Amino acid sequence: MASMAKMRDLLAWSTEHQVAPDDPNYVPPRPLQELDPGLIDMILGKPDAVRMRDAMAIAVDESKSEEDRVTALDDMELLIESLDNANDMEVLKLWEPVLNLATSPLPAISAQALWVALKAALEDPHITVRRKAAFLLNSLLLPDASLSSPASSTSPLQTSDLTRSAIDSHNILPSLTTSIVDPKPFGRDASNAEPDADYEEKAVRGVVTYLEGMKGSQTDVGEGVKKDLRAMLGEKGTERGKGWGLEEEEWDVLQRHAE
């Protein structure tokens, strides 16, 4: 209360001692000068769209250190936690560079880029983006020579291993299975709550491919994933996955890991 009284006294004093325009001592205020954009950024912070572009510019810059590039992708991950920012990936034309980074021969960059892509895709209201991300994930898990660029020294097997490492380190499998059994709405204003058959098929294919490659002691997918798998099996149980284009052996893979 005392501080508020002092504020009122100060305001009253400044008003009383304000020089009128017709006073000979009146000095007109200086016109507002155009502020340095850099100063505005320092005070208010850059808009998220600018920060996303800046982060991606660092991430794709091979002259930067690997640590700086991974940090930039970490920043991207934090930014796309906002649904609006995740949805802006397409507007800002950031999908192509982040998907290209997902095939980087540098494991840390590949892992982080893949996580950014999948995280943004699962939030994106455009179902085509989700389909592309699910297709990419499955493709990267396959030892397919077409995934390695001519300039890359990364072998197909290495690409598959890097992708699997990214899935493990960022716990992507539960997000993927949940997106199948409890899909988020898509379309304009996220108004379409119906499951998308094309996305489902691509996502299921990625899950199967990942599970098929699990070896040794790394076969426990966790109770959350098992619950999702059981829901998937129950949904397509009468046709044993034929609606997803699965073979009998692939259906058996789902059943085995759901137990």
PDB file of C-alpha atoms in Angstrom:
ATOM      1  CA  MET A   1       0.000   0.000   0.000  1.00  0.00           C
ATOM      2  CA  ALA A   2       2.821   2.388   0.837  1.00  0.00           C
ATOM      3  CA  SER A   3       4.405   1.783  -2.570  1.00  0.00           C
ATOM      4  CA  MET A   4       1.088   2.515  -4.316  1.00  0.00           C
ATOM      5  CA  ALA A   5       0.791   5.824  -2.391  1.00  0.00           C
ATOM      6  CA  LYS A   6       4.301   6.766  -3.449  1.00  0.00           C
ATOM      7  CA  MET A   7       3.420   5.965  -7.068  1.00  0.00           C
ATOM      8  CA  ARG A   8       0.364   8.241  -6.868  1.00  0.00           C
ATOM      9  CA  ASP A   9       2.444  11.036  -5.292  1.00  0.00           C
ATOM     10  CA  LEU A  10       5.034  10.688  -8.041  1.00  0.00           C
ATOM     11  CA  LEU A  11       2.363  10.817 -10.754  1.00  0.00           C
ATOM     12  CA  ALA A  12       0.769  13.884  -9.171  1.00  0.00           C
ATOM     13  CA  TRP A  13       4.143  15.619  -8.889  1.00  0.00           C
ATOM     14  CA  SER A  14       5.053  14.889 -12.534  1.00  0.00           C
ATOM     15  CA  THR A  15       1.666  16.180 -13.711  1.00  0.00           C
ATOM     16  CA  GLU A  16       1.979  19.381 -11.691  1.00  0.00           C
ATOM     17  CA  HIS A  17       5.482  20.062 -12.963  1.00  0.00           C
ATOM     18  CA  GLN A  18       4.806  19.162 -16.577  1.00  0.00           C
ATOM     19  CA  VAL A  19       5.757  22.035 -18.869  1.00  0.00           C
ATOM     20  CA  ALA A  20       2.894  23.259 -21.058  1.00  0.00           C
ATOM     21  CA  PRO A  21       3.460  23.590 -24.830  1.00  0.00           C
ATOM     22  CA  ASP A  22       3.059  27.393 -24.635  1.00  0.00           C
ATOM     23  CA  ASP A  23       5.713  27.692 -21.904  1.00  0.00           C
ATOM     24  CA  PRO A  24       8.971  29.275 -23.161  1.00  0.00           C
ATOM     25  CA  ASN A  25      10.885  26.435 -21.466  1.00  0.00           C
ATOM     26  CA  TYR A  26       8.862  23.771 -23.304  1.00  0.00           C
ATOM     27  CA  VAL A  27      10.986  21.317 -25.248  1.00  0.00           C
ATOM     28  CA  PRO A  28       9.033  19.199 -27.747  1.00  0.00           C
ATOM     29  CA  PRO A  29       9.551  15.427 -27.383  1.00  0.00           C
ATOM     30  CA  ARG A  30      11.915  13.822 -29.815  1.00  0.00           C
ATOM     31  CA  PRO A  31      10.173  11.886 -32.571  1.00  0.00           C
ATOM     32  CA  LEU A  32      10.217   8.124 -32.091  1.00  0.00           C
ATOM     33  CA  GLN A  33      13.119   6.754 -34.026  1.00  0.00           C
ATOM     34  CA  GLU A  34      12.933   3.426 -35.809  1.00  0.00           C
ATOM     35  CA  LEU A  35      14.228   0.820 -33.420  1.00  0.00           C
ATOM     36  CA  ASP A  36      16.952  -1.618 -34.350  1.00  0.00           C
ATOM     37  CA  PRO A  37      15.229  -4.997 -35.051  1.00  0.00           C
ATOM     38  CA  GLY A  38      18.050  -6.650 -33.149  1.00  0.00           C
ATOM     39  CA  LEU A  39      17.245  -4.552 -30.106  1.00  0.00           C
ATOM     40  CA  ILE A  40      13.569  -5.490 -30.369  1.00  0.00           C
ATOM     41  CA  ASP A  41      14.561  -9.159 -30.514  1.00  0.00           C
ATOM     42  CA  MET A  42      16.709  -8.714 -27.416  1.00  0.00           C
ATOM     43  CA  ILE A  43      13.824  -7.112 -25.512  1.00  0.00           C
ATOM     44  CA  LEU A  44      10.844  -9.107 -26.735  1.00  0.00           C
ATOM     45  CA  GLY A  45      12.481 -12.224 -28.129  1.00  0.00           C
ATOM     46  CA  LYS A  46      12.267 -13.483 -31.695  1.00  0.00           C
ATOM     47  CA  PRO A  47       8.928 -14.786 -32.994  1.00  0.00           C
ATOM     48  CA  ASP A  48       8.742 -18.578 -32.902  1.00  0.00           C
ATOM     49  CA  ALA A  49       8.617 -18.776 -36.701  1.00  0.00           C
ATOM     50  CA  VAL A  50      11.949 -16.948 -36.935  1.00  0.00           C
ATOM     51  CA  ARG A  51      13.448 -19.117 -34.191  1.00  0.00           C
ATOM     52  CA  MET A  52      12.343 -22.268 -36.046  1.00  0.00           C
ATOM     53  CA  ARG A  53      13.930 -21.074 -39.292  1.00  0.00           C
ATOM     54  CA  ASP A  54      17.126 -20.075 -37.488  1.00  0.00           C
ATOM     55  CA  ALA A  55      17.342 -23.434 -35.722  1.00  0.00           C
ATOM     56  CA  MET A  56      16.873 -25.345 -38.956  1.00  0.00           C
ATOM     57  CA  ALA A  57      19.478 -23.192 -40.709  1.00  0.00           C
ATOM     58  CA  ILE A  58      22.022 -24.249 -38.081  1.00  0.00           C
ATOM     59  CA  ALA A  59      20.902 -27.889 -38.134  1.00  0.00           C
ATOM     60  CA  VAL A  60      21.493 -28.256 -41.888  1.00  0.00           C
ATOM     61  CA  ASP A  61      24.764 -26.279 -41.904  1.00  0.00           C
ATOM     62  CA  GLU A  62      27.518 -28.870 -42.210  1.00  0.00           C
ATOM     63  CA  SER A  63      30.134 -26.232 -41.355  1.00  0.00           C
ATOM     64  CA  LYS A  64      28.720 -26.108 -37.824  1.00  0.00           C
ATOM     65  CA  SER A  65      29.833 -28.542 -35.158  1.00  0.00           C
ATOM     66  CA  GLU A  66      27.761 -31.662 -34.594  1.00  0.00           C
ATOM     67  CA  GLU A  67      27.009 -30.447 -31.072  1.00  0.00           C
ATOM     68  CA  ASP A  68      25.645 -27.118 -32.365  1.00  0.00           C
ATOM     69  CA  ARG A  69      23.504 -28.874 -34.953  1.00  0.00           C
ATOM     70  CA  VAL A  70      22.038 -31.266 -32.398  1.00  0.00           C
ATOM     71  CA  THR A  71      21.370 -28.351 -30.040  1.00  0.00           C
ATOM     72  CA  ALA A  72      19.508 -26.586 -32.852  1.00  0.00           C
ATOM     73  CA  LEU A  73      17.334 -29.667 -33.333  1.00  0.00           C
ATOM     74  CA  ASP A  74      16.757 -29.781 -29.570  1.00  0.00           C
ATOM     75  CA  ASP A  75      15.512 -26.199 -29.845  1.00  0.00           C
ATOM     76  CA  MET A  76      13.224 -27.257 -32.694  1.00  0.00           C
ATOM     77  CA  GLU A  77      11.801 -30.033 -30.542  1.00  0.00           C
ATOM     78  CA  LEU A  78      10.946 -27.574 -27.778  1.00  0.00           C
ATOM     79  CA  LEU A  79       9.369 -25.140 -30.226  1.00  0.00           C
ATOM     80  CA  ILE A  80       7.096 -27.720 -31.853  1.00  0.00           C
ATOM     81  CA  GLU A  81       5.660 -28.675 -28.474  1.00  0.00           C
ATOM     82  CA  SER A  82       3.330 -25.812 -29.314  1.00  0.00           C
ATOM     83  CA  LEU A  83       0.619 -27.162 -31.599  1.00  0.00           C
ATOM     84  CA  ASP A  84       0.623 -23.940 -33.641  1.00  0.00           C
ATOM     85  CA  ASN A  85       4.367 -24.226 -34.238  1.00  0.00           C
ATOM     86  CA  ALA A  86       4.095 -27.890 -35.211  1.00  0.00           C
ATOM     87  CA  ASN A  87       1.404 -26.946 -37.695  1.00  0.00           C
ATOM     88  CA  ASP A  88       3.652 -24.211 -39.136  1.00  0.00           C
ATOM     89  CA  MET A  89       6.291 -26.735 -40.242  1.00  0.00           C
ATOM     90  CA  GLU A  90       4.688 -26.961 -43.683  1.00  0.00           C
ATOM     91  CA  VAL A  91       4.121 -23.211 -44.033  1.00  0.00           C
ATOM     92  CA  LEU A  92       7.762 -22.523 -43.145  1.00  0.00           C
ATOM     93  CA  LYS A  93       8.932 -25.246 -45.569  1.00  0.00           C
ATOM     94  CA  LEU A  94      10.815 -27.091 -42.828  1.00  0.00           C
ATOM     95  CA  TRP A  95       9.609 -30.595 -43.595  1.00  0.00           C
ATOM     96  CA  GLU A  96      12.051 -31.314 -46.424  1.00  0.00           C
ATOM     97  CA  PRO A  97      15.199 -30.324 -44.483  1.00  0.00           C
ATOM     98  CA  VAL A  98      14.223 -32.149 -41.300  1.00  0.00           C
ATOM     99  CA  LEU A  99      13.343 -35.323 -43.224  1.00  0.00           C
ATOM    100  CA  ASN A 100      16.664 -35.109 -45.056  1.00  0.00           C
ATOM    101  CA  LEU A 101      18.460 -34.810 -41.716  1.00  0.00           C
ATOM    102  CA  ALA A 102      16.711 -37.967 -40.552  1.00  0.00           C
ATOM    103  CA  THR A 103      18.962 -39.872 -42.989  1.00  0.00           C
ATOM    104  CA  SER A 104      22.150 -38.138 -41.815  1.00  0.00           C
ATOM    105  CA  PRO A 105      25.189 -40.397 -41.382  1.00  0.00           C
ATOM    106  CA  LEU A 106      25.747 -38.741 -37.990  1.00  0.00           C
ATOM    107  CA  PRO A 107      23.777 -40.804 -35.433  1.00  0.00           C
ATOM    108  CA  ALA A 108      23.013 -37.953 -33.038  1.00  0.00           C
ATOM    109  CA  ILE A 109      21.665 -35.730 -35.802  1.00  0.00           C
ATOM    110  CA  SER A 110      19.717 -38.541 -37.453  1.00  0.00           C
ATOM    111  CA  ALA A 111      18.112 -39.545 -34.148  1.00  0.00           C
ATOM    112  CA  GLN A 112      17.117 -36.029 -33.156  1.00  0.00           C
ATOM    113  CA  ALA A 113      15.839 -35.113 -36.628  1.00  0.00           C
ATOM    114  CA  LEU A 114      13.709 -38.247 -36.804  1.00  0.00           C
ATOM    115  CA  TRP A 115      12.222 -37.471 -33.396  1.00  0.00           C
ATOM    116  CA  VAL A 116      11.443 -33.874 -34.431  1.00  0.00           C
ATOM    117  CA  ALA A 117       9.795 -35.102 -37.641  1.00  0.00           C
ATOM    118  CA  LEU A 118       7.629 -37.714 -35.927  1.00  0.00           C
ATOM    119  CA  LYS A 119       6.719 -35.456 -33.030  1.00  0.00           C
ATOM    120  CA  ALA A 120       5.619 -32.681 -35.386  1.00  0.00           C
ATOM    121  CA  ALA A 121       3.845 -35.112 -37.704  1.00  0.00           C
ATOM    122  CA  LEU A 122       1.729 -36.602 -34.935  1.00  0.00           C
ATOM    123  CA  GLU A 123       0.543 -33.090 -34.035  1.00  0.00           C
ATOM    124  CA  ASP A 124       0.054 -31.888 -37.596  1.00  0.00           C
ATOM    125  CA  PRO A 125      -3.589 -31.563 -38.689  1.00  0.00           C
ATOM    126  CA  HIS A 126      -2.633 -32.454 -42.261  1.00  0.00           C
ATOM    127  CA  ILE A 127      -3.095 -36.198 -42.528  1.00  0.00           C
ATOM    128  CA  THR A 128      -0.798 -36.328 -45.563  1.00  0.00           C
ATOM    129  CA  VAL A 129       2.077 -35.172 -43.337  1.00  0.00           C
ATOM    130  CA  ARG A 130       1.356 -37.952 -40.841  1.00  0.00           C
ATOM    131  CA  ARG A 131       1.241 -40.512 -43.642  1.00  0.00           C
ATOM    132  CA  LYS A 132       4.591 -39.338 -45.017  1.00  0.00           C
ATOM    133  CA  ALA A 133       6.216 -39.511 -41.590  1.00  0.00           C
ATOM    134  CA  ALA A 134       4.920 -43.034 -40.955  1.00  0.00           C
ATOM    135  CA  PHE A 135       6.085 -44.136 -44.403  1.00  0.00           C
ATOM    136  CA  LEU A 136       9.503 -42.557 -43.806  1.00  0.00           C
ATOM    137  CA  LEU A 137       9.908 -44.331 -40.479  1.00  0.00           C
ATOM    138  CA  ASN A 138       9.197 -47.732 -41.987  1.00  0.00           C
ATOM    139  CA  SER A 139      11.428 -47.008 -44.978  1.00  0.00           C
ATOM    140  CA  LEU A 140      14.348 -46.053 -42.747  1.00  0.00           C
ATOM    141  CA  LEU A 141      13.959 -49.274 -40.773  1.00  0.00           C
ATOM    142  CA  LEU A 142      14.357 -51.365 -43.919  1.00  0.00           C
ATOM    143  CA  PRO A 143      17.836 -52.269 -45.248  1.00  0.00           C
ATOM    144  CA  ASP A 144      17.001 -50.664 -48.588  1.00  0.00           C
ATOM    145  CA  ALA A 145      19.859 -49.354 -50.727  1.00  0.00           C
ATOM    146  CA  SER A 146      17.665 -46.600 -52.151  1.00  0.00           C
ATOM    147  CA  LEU A 147      17.752 -44.806 -48.810  1.00  0.00           C
ATOM    148  CA  SER A 148      21.452 -43.988 -49.047  1.00  0.00           C
ATOM    149  CA  SER A 149      22.406 -41.040 -51.217  1.00  0.00           C
ATOM    150  CA  PRO A 150      25.332 -41.463 -53.648  1.00  0.00           C
ATOM    151  CA  ALA A 151      27.376 -38.981 -51.603  1.00  0.00           C
ATOM    152  CA  SER A 152      26.743 -40.758 -48.319  1.00  0.00           C
ATOM    153  CA  SER A 153      29.085 -43.326 -46.837  1.00  0.00           C
ATOM    154  CA  THR A 154      26.249 -44.719 -44.737  1.00  0.00           C
ATOM    155  CA  SER A 155      25.268 -48.252 -45.672  1.00  0.00           C
ATOM    156  CA  PRO A 156      21.613 -49.331 -45.711  1.00  0.00           C
ATOM    157  CA  LEU A 157      22.163 -51.479 -42.635  1.00  0.00           C
ATOM    158  CA  GLN A 158      23.671 -48.513 -40.801  1.00  0.00           C
ATOM    159  CA  THR A 159      20.675 -46.394 -41.740  1.00  0.00           C
ATOM    160  CA  SER A 160      18.375 -49.020 -40.251  1.00  0.00           C
ATOM    161  CA  ASP A 161      20.463 -49.214 -37.090  1.00  0.00           C
ATOM    162  CA  LEU A 162      20.492 -45.419 -36.699  1.00  0.00           C
ATOM    163  CA  THR A 163      16.727 -45.288 -37.051  1.00  0.00           C
ATOM    164  CA  ARG A 164      16.249 -48.043 -34.508  1.00  0.00           C
ATOM    165  CA  SER A 165      18.582 -46.194 -32.142  1.00  0.00           C
ATOM    166  CA  ALA A 166      16.512 -43.014 -32.576  1.00  0.00           C
ATOM    167  CA  ILE A 167      13.289 -44.902 -31.830  1.00  0.00           C
ATOM    168  CA  ASP A 168      14.806 -46.376 -28.674  1.00  0.00           C
ATOM    169  CA  SER A 169      16.463 -43.217 -27.366  1.00  0.00           C
ATOM    170  CA  HIS A 170      13.355 -41.076 -27.819  1.00  0.00           C
ATOM    171  CA  ASN A 171      10.820 -43.773 -26.890  1.00  0.00           C
ATOM    172  CA  ILE A 172       9.042 -43.318 -30.226  1.00  0.00           C
ATOM    173  CA  LEU A 173       7.365 -46.747 -30.351  1.00  0.00           C
ATOM    174  CA  PRO A 174       4.700 -45.934 -27.714  1.00  0.00           C
ATOM    175  CA  SER A 175       3.837 -42.694 -29.535  1.00  0.00           C
ATOM    176  CA  LEU A 176       3.463 -44.621 -32.774  1.00  0.00           C
ATOM    177  CA  THR A 177       1.249 -47.384 -31.383  1.00  0.00           C
ATOM    178  CA  THR A 178      -0.912 -44.881 -29.516  1.00  0.00           C
ATOM    179  CA  SER A 179      -1.397 -42.900 -32.718  1.00  0.00           C
ATOM    180  CA  ILE A 180      -2.934 -46.038 -34.228  1.00  0.00           C
ATOM    181  CA  VAL A 181      -5.342 -46.975 -31.444  1.00  0.00           C
ATOM    182  CA  ASP A 182      -6.155 -43.421 -30.355  1.00  0.00           C
ATOM    183  CA  PRO A 183      -5.566 -41.191 -33.412  1.00  0.00           C
ATOM    184  CA  LYS A 184      -5.662 -37.427 -33.052  1.00  0.00           C
ATOM    185  CA  PRO A 185      -8.208 -35.516 -35.163  1.00  0.00           C
ATOM    186  CA  PHE A 186      -7.015 -34.074 -38.456  1.00  0.00           C
ATOM    187  CA  GLY A 187      -8.217 -31.825 -41.250  1.00  0.00           C
ATOM    188  CA  ARG A 188      -9.400 -28.225 -41.139  1.00  0.00           C
ATOM    189  CA  ASP A 189      -9.644 -27.128 -37.517  1.00  0.00           C
ATOM    190  CA  ALA A 190      -8.787 -30.744 -36.589  1.00  0.00           C
ATOM    191  CA  SER A 191     -12.452 -31.564 -37.043  1.00  0.00           C
ATOM    192  CA  ASN A 192     -12.090 -35.060 -38.541  1.00  0.00           C
ATOM    193  CA  ALA A 193     -11.922 -37.607 -35.737  1.00  0.00           C
ATOM    194  CA  GLU A 194     -12.309 -40.702 -37.923  1.00  0.00           C
ATOM    195  CA  PRO A 195      -9.282 -43.030 -38.212  1.00  0.00           C
ATOM    196  CA  ASP A 196      -7.388 -42.678 -41.476  1.00  0.00           C
ATOM    197  CA  ALA A 197      -6.947 -46.109 -43.084  1.00  0.00           C
ATOM    198  CA  ASP A 198      -3.898 -45.059 -45.109  1.00  0.00           C
ATOM    199  CA  TYR A 199      -2.074 -43.687 -42.078  1.00  0.00           C
ATOM    200  CA  GLU A 200      -3.028 -46.740 -40.034  1.00  0.00           C
ATOM    201  CA  GLU A 201      -1.597 -49.101 -42.613  1.00  0.00           C
ATOM    202  CA  LYS A 202       1.687 -47.179 -42.854  1.00  0.00           C
ATOM    203  CA  ALA A 203       2.033 -46.825 -39.081  1.00  0.00           C
ATOM    204  CA  VAL A 204       1.251 -50.509 -38.470  1.00  0.00           C
ATOM    205  CA  ARG A 205       3.801 -51.438 -41.092  1.00  0.00           C
ATOM    206  CA  GLY A 206       6.409 -49.374 -39.225  1.00  0.00           C
ATOM    207  CA  VAL A 207       5.530 -51.065 -35.936  1.00  0.00           C
ATOM    208  CA  VAL A 208       5.816 -54.522 -37.474  1.00  0.00           C
ATOM    209  CA  THR A 209       9.135 -53.714 -39.142  1.00  0.00           C
ATOM    210  CA  TYR A 210      10.529 -52.417 -35.863  1.00  0.00           C
ATOM    211  CA  LEU A 211       9.314 -55.450 -33.889  1.00  0.00           C
ATOM    212  CA  GLU A 212      10.708 -57.873 -36.461  1.00  0.00           C
ATOM    213  CA  GLY A 213      14.163 -56.392 -35.939  1.00  0.00           C
ATOM    214  CA  MET A 214      14.186 -56.696 -32.155  1.00  0.00           C
ATOM    215  CA  LYS A 215      16.899 -59.094 -31.037  1.00  0.00           C
ATOM    216  CA  GLY A 216      18.157 -60.817 -27.920  1.00  0.00           C
ATOM    217  CA  SER A 217      17.054 -59.359 -24.633  1.00  0.00           C
ATOM    218  CA  GLN A 218      15.661 -56.238 -26.323  1.00  0.00           C
ATOM    219  CA  THR A 219      12.253 -57.797 -26.870  1.00  0.00           C
ATOM    220  CA  ASP A 220      10.190 -56.309 -24.056  1.00  0.00           C
ATOM    221  CA  VAL A 221       8.221 -53.424 -25.535  1.00  0.00           C
ATOM    222  CA  GLY A 222       6.678 -52.327 -22.247  1.00  0.00           C
ATOM    223  CA  GLU A 223       3.142 -52.635 -20.924  1.00  0.00           C
ATOM    224  CA  GLY A 224       1.901 -49.495 -22.662  1.00  0.00           C
ATOM    225  CA  VAL A 225       2.864 -50.778 -26.106  1.00  0.00           C
ATOM    226  CA  LYS A 226       1.522 -54.249 -25.265  1.00  0.00           C
ATOM    227  CA  LYS A 227      -1.831 -52.703 -24.378  1.00  0.00           C
ATOM    228  CA  ASP A 228      -1.894 -50.851 -27.699  1.00  0.00           C
ATOM    229  CA  LEU A 229      -0.938 -54.014 -29.577  1.00  0.00           C
ATOM    230  CA  ARG A 230      -3.746 -55.927 -27.924  1.00  0.00           C
ATOM    231  CA  ALA A 231      -6.173 -53.194 -28.957  1.00  0.00           C
ATOM    232  CA  MET A 232      -4.852 -53.406 -32.527  1.00  0.00           C
ATOM    233  CA  LEU A 233      -5.202 -57.186 -32.541  1.00  0.00           C
ATOM    234  CA  GLY A 234      -8.744 -56.923 -31.223  1.00  0.00           C
ATOM    235  CA  GLU A 235      -9.693 -54.423 -33.902  1.00  0.00           C
ATOM    236  CA  LYS A 236      -8.470 -56.557 -36.789  1.00  0.00           C
ATOM    237  CA  GLY A 237      -8.707 -59.961 -35.151  1.00  0.00           C
ATOM    238  CA  THR A 238     -11.347 -61.413 -37.460  1.00  0.00           C
ATOM    239  CA  GLU A 239      -9.252 -60.717 -40.542  1.00  0.00           C
ATOM    240  CA  ARG A 240      -5.812 -61.191 -38.925  1.00  0.00           C
ATOM    241  CA  GLY A 241      -4.456 -57.898 -40.231  1.00  0.00           C
ATOM    242  CA  LYS A 242      -5.459 -58.364 -43.864  1.00  0.00           C
ATOM    243  CA  GLY A 243      -6.968 -54.866 -43.838  1.00  0.00           C
ATOM    244  CA  TRP A 244      -3.509 -53.518 -43.056  1.00  0.00           C
ATOM    245  CA  GLY A 245      -1.898 -55.652 -45.735  1.00  0.00           C
ATOM    246  CA  LEU A 246      -0.181 -57.937 -43.224  1.00  0.00           C
ATOM    247  CA  GLU A 247       0.999 -61.458 -43.916  1.00  0.00           C
ATOM    248  CA  GLU A 248       0.335 -64.254 -41.422  1.00  0.00           C
ATOM    249  CA  GLU A 249       3.916 -64.089 -40.145  1.00  0.00           C
ATOM    250  CA  GLU A 250       3.610 -60.347 -39.545  1.00  0.00           C
ATOM    251  CA  TRP A 251       0.348 -60.800 -37.652  1.00  0.00           C
ATOM    252  CA  ASP A 252       2.122 -63.380 -35.509  1.00  0.00           C
ATOM    253  CA  VAL A 253       4.828 -60.787 -34.722  1.00  0.00           C
ATOM    254  CA  LEU A 254       2.183 -58.457 -33.296  1.00  0.00           C
ATOM    255  CA  GLN A 255       0.629 -61.275 -31.282  1.00  0.00           C
ATOM    256  CA  ARG A 256       3.961 -62.401 -29.855  1.00  0.00           C
ATOM    257  CA  HIS A 257       4.907 -58.940 -28.611  1.00  0.00           C
ATOM    258  CA  ALA A 258       1.426 -58.265 -27.217  1.00  0.00           C
ATOM    259  CA  GLU A 259       1.731 -61.139 -24.759  1.00  0.00           C
TER     260      GLU A 259
END
